[in-house]
Amino acid sequence: MINNSLAILSLVLAIIWLVPMLCRKIHVPAIVGFILVGIAIGEHGFGLLGQNATIDILGKMGMLYIMLQAGIEIDLNDFRQYRFGAVVFGIYTFIIPFALGMLVARLMGMGWQTSALLGAMFGSHTLMTYPIVNRYGVQQSAAVNMTVGATMLAITLSLLVLAAIKSKLLAGDGSEYWLTLAGKTALLAVVTFVVFPMIAKYFFRHKQDTAAGFAMVMLMLVVSAGLADWAGLEGILGAFLCGVALNKWVPNLSPLMGRINFVGN
């Protein structure tokens, strides 16, 4: 098993380079190829790579970056127009898997808390296939906007179930836990939707350096994801909120957006 960080990075970059070319030849989405190769080289495949800090940070940054792109590229005007459909779709995509997961767990003899946790795992989903949508240039369509909003709602509902189970396991009625969660979430919202836009507004009015702008966006991404983790939420939720907060400050045809998409791809 490879443990050297540079060797791991070399292998990952080689995979990023070769897999898309192979997938194009066999007409398979690159994300499918990445998943299959990941299984093949992982602990239950050929055992080339295992769970370690380098793999963890690469995987986490990849998911955070996808959520950031989704938030920045979403058409907020269309999203406001179709927000009711996004909410309904999000509730359905959470409730149905959640209920089925709980039912199966109960039939297997699991307790209510365990069943609820298993159902929440089924009810949450991510934007793993968003790079495919981005490649075809349909990321601003109504259907994509509704799906992105629904995904965020499903993730939030799953996290609320997790928070409820966690508060039940704590001593007392869990009121202190909920107050702490609310306070930390409020701080996340203030930093993301008040402080970040103020910084972005000042920066883009006084600077035009695309490299510095990209570094600023990356810093905001990591800070918002870190605050979300600290609050007891998921980093991907913070990354998406960061993208939404910067949406109006990063035009789709700007050099900065081109750099963000280039790195993401």
mmCIF file of C-alpha atoms in Angstrom:
data_model
loop_
_atom_site.group_PDB
_atom_site.id
_atom_site.type_symbol
_atom_site.label_atom_id
_atom_site.label_comp_id
_atom_site.label_asym_id
_atom_site.label_seq_id
_atom_site.Cartn_x
_atom_site.Cartn_y
_atom_site.Cartn_z
ATOM 1 C CA MET A 1 0.000 0.000 0.000
ATOM 2 C CA ILE A 2 1.336 3.437 -0.976
ATOM 3 C CA ASN A 3 1.852 5.812 1.963
ATOM 4 C CA ASN A 4 4.153 8.475 0.509
ATOM 5 C CA SER A 5 2.192 11.714 -0.062
ATOM 6 C CA LEU A 6 3.973 12.613 -3.313
ATOM 7 C CA ALA A 7 3.472 9.098 -4.680
ATOM 8 C CA ILE A 8 -0.235 9.261 -3.805
ATOM 9 C CA LEU A 9 -0.565 12.664 -5.477
ATOM 10 C CA SER A 10 1.264 11.410 -8.575
ATOM 11 C CA LEU A 11 -1.075 8.422 -8.847
ATOM 12 C CA VAL A 12 -4.176 10.574 -8.378
ATOM 13 C CA LEU A 13 -3.043 13.100 -11.010
ATOM 14 C CA ALA A 14 -2.288 10.279 -13.437
ATOM 15 C CA ILE A 15 -5.798 8.930 -12.897
ATOM 16 C CA ILE A 16 -7.302 12.407 -13.400
ATOM 17 C CA TRP A 17 -5.376 12.670 -16.678
ATOM 18 C CA LEU A 18 -5.997 9.194 -18.120
ATOM 19 C CA VAL A 19 -9.485 8.166 -16.963
ATOM 20 C CA PRO A 20 -11.459 10.883 -18.833
ATOM 21 C CA MET A 21 -9.689 10.034 -22.095
ATOM 22 C CA LEU A 22 -10.515 6.347 -21.671
ATOM 23 C CA CYS A 23 -14.117 7.094 -20.690
ATOM 24 C CA ARG A 24 -14.632 9.256 -23.784
ATOM 25 C CA LYS A 25 -13.574 6.339 -25.975
ATOM 26 C CA ILE A 26 -16.101 3.957 -24.392
ATOM 27 C CA HIS A 27 -18.803 6.668 -24.041
ATOM 28 C CA VAL A 28 -19.000 6.500 -20.237
ATOM 29 C CA PRO A 29 -19.200 9.612 -17.997
ATOM 30 C CA ALA A 30 -15.819 10.374 -16.430
ATOM 31 C CA ILE A 31 -17.299 10.419 -12.912
ATOM 32 C CA VAL A 32 -18.267 6.747 -13.355
ATOM 33 C CA GLY A 33 -14.727 5.910 -14.423
ATOM 34 C CA PHE A 34 -13.275 7.729 -11.407
ATOM 35 C CA ILE A 35 -15.535 5.793 -9.024
ATOM 36 C CA LEU A 36 -14.650 2.422 -10.598
ATOM 37 C CA VAL A 37 -10.922 3.165 -10.583
ATOM 38 C CA GLY A 38 -11.206 4.346 -6.971
ATOM 39 C CA ILE A 39 -12.751 1.013 -6.025
ATOM 40 C CA ALA A 40 -10.083 -0.870 -7.968
ATOM 41 C CA ILE A 41 -7.107 0.830 -6.295
ATOM 42 C CA GLY A 42 -8.700 1.016 -2.835
ATOM 43 C CA GLU A 43 -8.419 -1.251 0.190
ATOM 44 C CA HIS A 44 -10.977 -3.734 -1.145
ATOM 45 C CA GLY A 45 -9.444 -3.792 -4.632
ATOM 46 C CA PHE A 46 -5.744 -4.043 -5.389
ATOM 47 C CA GLY A 47 -4.916 -2.255 -2.148
ATOM 48 C CA LEU A 48 -2.707 0.445 -3.680
ATOM 49 C CA LEU A 49 -4.275 3.204 -1.585
ATOM 50 C CA GLY A 50 -5.912 3.220 1.825
ATOM 51 C CA GLN A 51 -7.546 5.763 4.085
ATOM 52 C CA ASN A 52 -4.999 8.461 4.896
ATOM 53 C CA ALA A 53 -4.729 12.213 5.323
ATOM 54 C CA THR A 54 -3.775 12.918 1.702
ATOM 55 C CA ILE A 55 -6.734 11.003 0.283
ATOM 56 C CA ASP A 56 -9.078 12.539 2.859
ATOM 57 C CA ILE A 57 -8.145 16.136 1.998
ATOM 58 C CA LEU A 58 -8.286 15.501 -1.767
ATOM 59 C CA GLY A 59 -11.705 13.872 -1.525
ATOM 60 C CA LYS A 60 -13.117 16.501 0.814
ATOM 61 C CA MET A 61 -11.857 19.413 -1.275
ATOM 62 C CA GLY A 62 -13.327 17.810 -4.375
ATOM 63 C CA MET A 63 -16.808 17.632 -2.855
ATOM 64 C CA LEU A 64 -16.534 21.141 -1.400
ATOM 65 C CA TYR A 65 -15.479 22.498 -4.779
ATOM 66 C CA ILE A 66 -18.436 20.873 -6.552
ATOM 67 C CA MET A 67 -20.845 22.463 -4.082
ATOM 68 C CA LEU A 68 -19.110 25.850 -4.430
ATOM 69 C CA GLN A 69 -19.476 25.712 -8.215
ATOM 70 C CA ALA A 70 -23.146 24.778 -7.924
ATOM 71 C CA GLY A 71 -23.802 27.750 -5.648
ATOM 72 C CA ILE A 72 -21.896 30.225 -7.828
ATOM 73 C CA GLU A 73 -23.414 29.040 -11.117
ATOM 74 C CA ILE A 74 -27.029 28.667 -10.038
ATOM 75 C CA ASP A 75 -29.373 31.219 -11.624
ATOM 76 C CA LEU A 76 -30.850 32.916 -8.563
ATOM 77 C CA ASN A 77 -33.656 34.546 -10.563
ATOM 78 C CA ASP A 78 -34.798 31.174 -11.905
ATOM 79 C CA PHE A 79 -34.310 29.638 -8.471
ATOM 80 C CA ARG A 80 -36.611 32.218 -6.901
ATOM 81 C CA GLN A 81 -39.156 31.561 -9.634
ATOM 82 C CA TYR A 82 -39.097 27.776 -9.138
ATOM 83 C CA ARG A 83 -38.402 27.710 -5.391
ATOM 84 C CA PHE A 84 -41.768 26.089 -4.598
ATOM 85 C CA GLY A 85 -41.040 23.222 -6.985
ATOM 86 C CA ALA A 86 -37.546 22.856 -5.495
ATOM 87 C CA VAL A 87 -38.985 22.654 -1.965
ATOM 88 C CA VAL A 88 -41.618 20.069 -2.953
ATOM 89 C CA PHE A 89 -39.091 18.010 -4.903
ATOM 90 C CA GLY A 90 -36.616 18.206 -2.011
ATOM 91 C CA ILE A 91 -39.230 17.018 0.493
ATOM 92 C CA TYR A 92 -40.192 14.083 -1.724
ATOM 93 C CA THR A 93 -36.571 13.090 -2.382
ATOM 94 C CA PHE A 94 -35.952 13.058 1.354
ATOM 95 C CA ILE A 95 -39.194 11.668 2.783
ATOM 96 C CA ILE A 96 -39.576 8.647 0.471
ATOM 97 C CA PRO A 97 -36.028 7.203 0.953
ATOM 98 C CA PHE A 98 -36.147 8.179 4.642
ATOM 99 C CA ALA A 99 -39.431 6.333 5.211
ATOM 100 C CA LEU A 100 -38.306 3.261 3.255
ATOM 101 C CA GLY A 101 -34.988 3.182 5.131
ATOM 102 C CA MET A 102 -36.748 3.364 8.480
ATOM 103 C CA LEU A 103 -39.222 0.656 7.447
ATOM 104 C CA VAL A 104 -36.481 -1.735 6.357
ATOM 105 C CA ALA A 105 -34.464 -1.061 9.506
ATOM 106 C CA ARG A 106 -37.495 -1.689 11.737
ATOM 107 C CA LEU A 107 -38.269 -4.930 9.868
ATOM 108 C CA MET A 108 -34.669 -5.977 10.569
ATOM 109 C CA GLY A 109 -35.277 -5.421 14.293
ATOM 110 C CA MET A 110 -33.335 -2.180 14.745
ATOM 111 C CA GLY A 111 -34.364 0.453 17.297
ATOM 112 C CA TRP A 112 -36.118 3.702 16.413
ATOM 113 C CA GLN A 113 -33.023 5.884 16.709
ATOM 114 C CA THR A 114 -30.924 3.531 14.607
ATOM 115 C CA SER A 115 -33.730 3.265 12.058
ATOM 116 C CA ALA A 116 -34.059 7.051 11.849
ATOM 117 C CA LEU A 117 -30.307 7.421 11.351
ATOM 118 C CA LEU A 118 -30.318 4.801 8.584
ATOM 119 C CA GLY A 119 -33.303 6.507 6.939
ATOM 120 C CA ALA A 120 -31.535 9.876 7.063
ATOM 121 C CA MET A 121 -28.531 8.320 5.332
ATOM 122 C CA PHE A 122 -30.807 7.145 2.510
ATOM 123 C CA GLY A 123 -32.625 10.491 2.421
ATOM 124 C CA SER A 124 -29.534 12.635 1.861
ATOM 125 C CA HIS A 125 -27.823 12.980 -1.493
ATOM 126 C CA THR A 126 -25.148 15.175 -3.058
ATOM 127 C CA LEU A 127 -24.318 16.823 -6.388
ATOM 128 C CA MET A 128 -21.702 14.227 -7.340
ATOM 129 C CA THR A 129 -22.812 14.298 -10.993
ATOM 130 C CA TYR A 130 -22.771 18.101 -11.217
ATOM 131 C CA PRO A 131 -19.538 18.109 -13.299
ATOM 132 C CA ILE A 132 -21.442 16.244 -16.032
ATOM 133 C CA VAL A 133 -24.156 18.906 -15.989
ATOM 134 C CA ASN A 134 -21.470 21.590 -16.087
ATOM 135 C CA ARG A 135 -19.752 19.995 -19.066
ATOM 136 C CA TYR A 136 -22.974 20.056 -21.120
ATOM 137 C CA GLY A 137 -23.540 23.709 -20.213
ATOM 138 C CA VAL A 138 -27.058 23.255 -18.786
ATOM 139 C CA GLN A 139 -26.247 24.213 -15.194
ATOM 140 C CA GLN A 140 -28.540 27.249 -15.336
ATOM 141 C CA SER A 141 -31.644 25.444 -16.578
ATOM 142 C CA ALA A 142 -34.793 25.371 -14.443
ATOM 143 C CA ALA A 143 -34.527 21.614 -13.868
ATOM 144 C CA VAL A 144 -30.940 21.886 -12.608
ATOM 145 C CA ASN A 145 -31.786 24.845 -10.365
ATOM 146 C CA MET A 146 -34.693 22.917 -8.836
ATOM 147 C CA THR A 147 -32.533 19.831 -8.327
ATOM 148 C CA VAL A 148 -29.735 21.820 -6.675
ATOM 149 C CA GLY A 149 -32.221 23.462 -4.306
ATOM 150 C CA ALA A 150 -33.855 20.116 -3.563
ATOM 151 C CA THR A 151 -30.466 18.557 -2.790
ATOM 152 C CA MET A 152 -29.650 21.313 -0.313
ATOM 153 C CA LEU A 153 -33.027 20.843 1.385
ATOM 154 C CA ALA A 154 -32.584 17.058 1.584
ATOM 155 C CA ILE A 155 -29.108 17.482 3.099
ATOM 156 C CA THR A 156 -30.473 19.966 5.654
ATOM 157 C CA LEU A 157 -33.335 17.669 6.645
ATOM 158 C CA SER A 158 -30.925 14.752 7.045
ATOM 159 C CA LEU A 159 -28.679 16.885 9.249
ATOM 160 C CA LEU A 160 -31.660 17.912 11.374
ATOM 161 C CA VAL A 161 -32.504 14.240 11.929
ATOM 162 C CA LEU A 162 -28.886 13.606 12.914
ATOM 163 C CA ALA A 163 -28.991 16.610 15.278
ATOM 164 C CA ALA A 164 -32.214 15.346 16.858
ATOM 165 C CA ILE A 165 -30.701 11.902 17.462
ATOM 166 C CA LYS A 166 -27.555 13.463 18.889
ATOM 167 C CA SER A 167 -29.552 15.666 21.267
ATOM 168 C CA LYS A 168 -31.492 12.604 22.446
ATOM 169 C CA LEU A 169 -28.272 10.852 23.323
ATOM 170 C CA LEU A 170 -27.061 13.815 25.381
ATOM 171 C CA ALA A 171 -27.935 14.132 29.045
ATOM 172 C CA GLY A 172 -31.076 16.138 29.848
ATOM 173 C CA ASP A 173 -33.619 17.378 27.345
ATOM 174 C CA GLY A 174 -30.995 18.516 24.832
ATOM 175 C CA SER A 175 -32.152 22.160 24.877
ATOM 176 C CA GLU A 176 -28.604 23.399 25.421
ATOM 177 C CA TYR A 177 -27.460 21.443 22.367
ATOM 178 C CA TRP A 178 -30.150 23.009 20.169
ATOM 179 C CA LEU A 179 -29.359 26.517 21.415
ATOM 180 C CA THR A 180 -25.664 25.971 20.683
ATOM 181 C CA LEU A 181 -26.480 24.626 17.230
ATOM 182 C CA ALA A 182 -28.733 27.626 16.506
ATOM 183 C CA GLY A 183 -26.080 30.092 17.670
ATOM 184 C CA LYS A 184 -23.324 28.513 15.587
ATOM 185 C CA THR A 185 -25.610 28.310 12.539
ATOM 186 C CA ALA A 186 -26.482 32.000 12.950
ATOM 187 C CA LEU A 187 -22.762 32.860 13.038
ATOM 188 C CA LEU A 188 -22.234 30.820 9.856
ATOM 189 C CA ALA A 189 -25.066 32.725 8.159
ATOM 190 C CA VAL A 190 -23.709 36.130 9.223
ATOM 191 C CA VAL A 191 -20.171 35.376 8.043
ATOM 192 C CA THR A 192 -21.330 33.853 4.759
ATOM 193 C CA PHE A 193 -24.107 36.249 3.743
ATOM 194 C CA VAL A 194 -22.928 39.504 5.363
ATOM 195 C CA VAL A 195 -19.152 39.479 5.807
ATOM 196 C CA PHE A 196 -18.202 37.609 2.613
ATOM 197 C CA PRO A 197 -20.274 39.826 0.251
ATOM 198 C CA MET A 198 -18.811 42.952 1.911
ATOM 199 C CA ILE A 199 -15.272 41.660 1.335
ATOM 200 C CA ALA A 200 -16.087 40.633 -2.245
ATOM 201 C CA LYS A 201 -17.683 44.015 -2.974
ATOM 202 C CA TYR A 202 -14.627 45.875 -1.706
ATOM 203 C CA PHE A 203 -12.211 43.584 -3.540
ATOM 204 C CA PHE A 204 -13.882 43.713 -6.946
ATOM 205 C CA ARG A 205 -14.228 47.485 -6.750
ATOM 206 C CA HIS A 206 -10.551 48.047 -6.021
ATOM 207 C CA LYS A 207 -8.753 45.059 -7.538
ATOM 208 C CA GLN A 208 -8.889 43.252 -10.862
ATOM 209 C CA ASP A 209 -6.258 40.569 -10.201
ATOM 210 C CA THR A 210 -7.866 37.254 -11.164
ATOM 211 C CA ALA A 211 -5.284 35.203 -9.248
ATOM 212 C CA ALA A 212 -5.921 37.167 -6.050
ATOM 213 C CA GLY A 213 -9.667 36.867 -6.612
ATOM 214 C CA PHE A 214 -9.363 33.102 -6.959
ATOM 215 C CA ALA A 215 -7.320 32.891 -3.748
ATOM 216 C CA MET A 216 -9.993 34.950 -1.984
ATOM 217 C CA VAL A 217 -12.759 32.617 -3.166
ATOM 218 C CA MET A 218 -10.771 29.565 -2.018
ATOM 219 C CA LEU A 219 -10.214 31.112 1.408
ATOM 220 C CA MET A 220 -13.932 31.870 1.758
ATOM 221 C CA LEU A 221 -14.753 28.309 0.677
ATOM 222 C CA VAL A 222 -12.531 26.749 3.340
ATOM 223 C CA VAL A 223 -13.708 29.166 6.063
ATOM 224 C CA SER A 224 -17.411 28.604 5.340
ATOM 225 C CA ALA A 225 -16.965 24.822 5.180
ATOM 226 C CA GLY A 226 -14.989 24.899 8.419
ATOM 227 C CA LEU A 227 -17.671 26.979 10.139
ATOM 228 C CA ALA A 228 -20.348 24.555 8.949
ATOM 229 C CA ASP A 229 -18.396 21.601 10.358
ATOM 230 C CA TRP A 230 -17.839 23.508 13.615
ATOM 231 C CA ALA A 231 -21.564 24.251 13.843
ATOM 232 C CA GLY A 232 -22.396 20.554 13.619
ATOM 233 C CA LEU A 233 -23.517 20.755 10.000
ATOM 234 C CA GLU A 234 -21.721 19.409 6.937
ATOM 235 C CA GLY A 235 -18.921 21.260 5.201
ATOM 236 C CA ILE A 236 -20.623 20.771 1.828
ATOM 237 C CA LEU A 237 -23.576 22.835 3.063
ATOM 238 C CA GLY A 238 -21.223 25.666 4.018
ATOM 239 C CA ALA A 239 -19.496 25.404 0.622
ATOM 240 C CA PHE A 240 -22.820 25.719 -1.208
ATOM 241 C CA LEU A 241 -23.865 28.706 0.911
ATOM 242 C CA CYS A 242 -20.506 30.331 0.149
ATOM 243 C CA GLY A 243 -21.168 29.879 -3.570
ATOM 244 C CA VAL A 244 -24.641 31.408 -3.260
ATOM 245 C CA ALA A 245 -23.229 34.372 -1.304
ATOM 246 C CA LEU A 246 -20.648 35.032 -4.048
ATOM 247 C CA ASN A 247 -23.081 34.361 -6.898
ATOM 248 C CA LYS A 248 -23.673 37.985 -7.933
ATOM 249 C CA TRP A 249 -20.000 38.930 -7.539
ATOM 250 C CA VAL A 250 -18.623 36.266 -9.906
ATOM 251 C CA PRO A 251 -20.206 36.737 -13.379
ATOM 252 C CA ASN A 252 -20.468 33.609 -15.507
ATOM 253 C CA LEU A 253 -18.328 35.052 -18.320
ATOM 254 C CA SER A 254 -15.678 36.640 -16.090
ATOM 255 C CA PRO A 255 -11.996 35.538 -16.060
ATOM 256 C CA LEU A 256 -12.435 34.534 -12.407
ATOM 257 C CA MET A 257 -15.311 32.166 -13.271
ATOM 258 C CA GLY A 258 -13.162 30.741 -16.056
ATOM 259 C CA ARG A 259 -10.417 30.015 -13.538
ATOM 260 C CA ILE A 260 -12.863 28.483 -11.047
ATOM 261 C CA ASN A 261 -14.308 26.191 -13.735
ATOM 262 C CA PHE A 262 -10.820 25.305 -15.022
ATOM 263 C CA VAL A 263 -9.620 24.180 -11.597
ATOM 264 C CA GLY A 264 -12.891 22.346 -10.953
ATOM 265 C CA ASN A 265 -12.734 20.471 -14.228
#
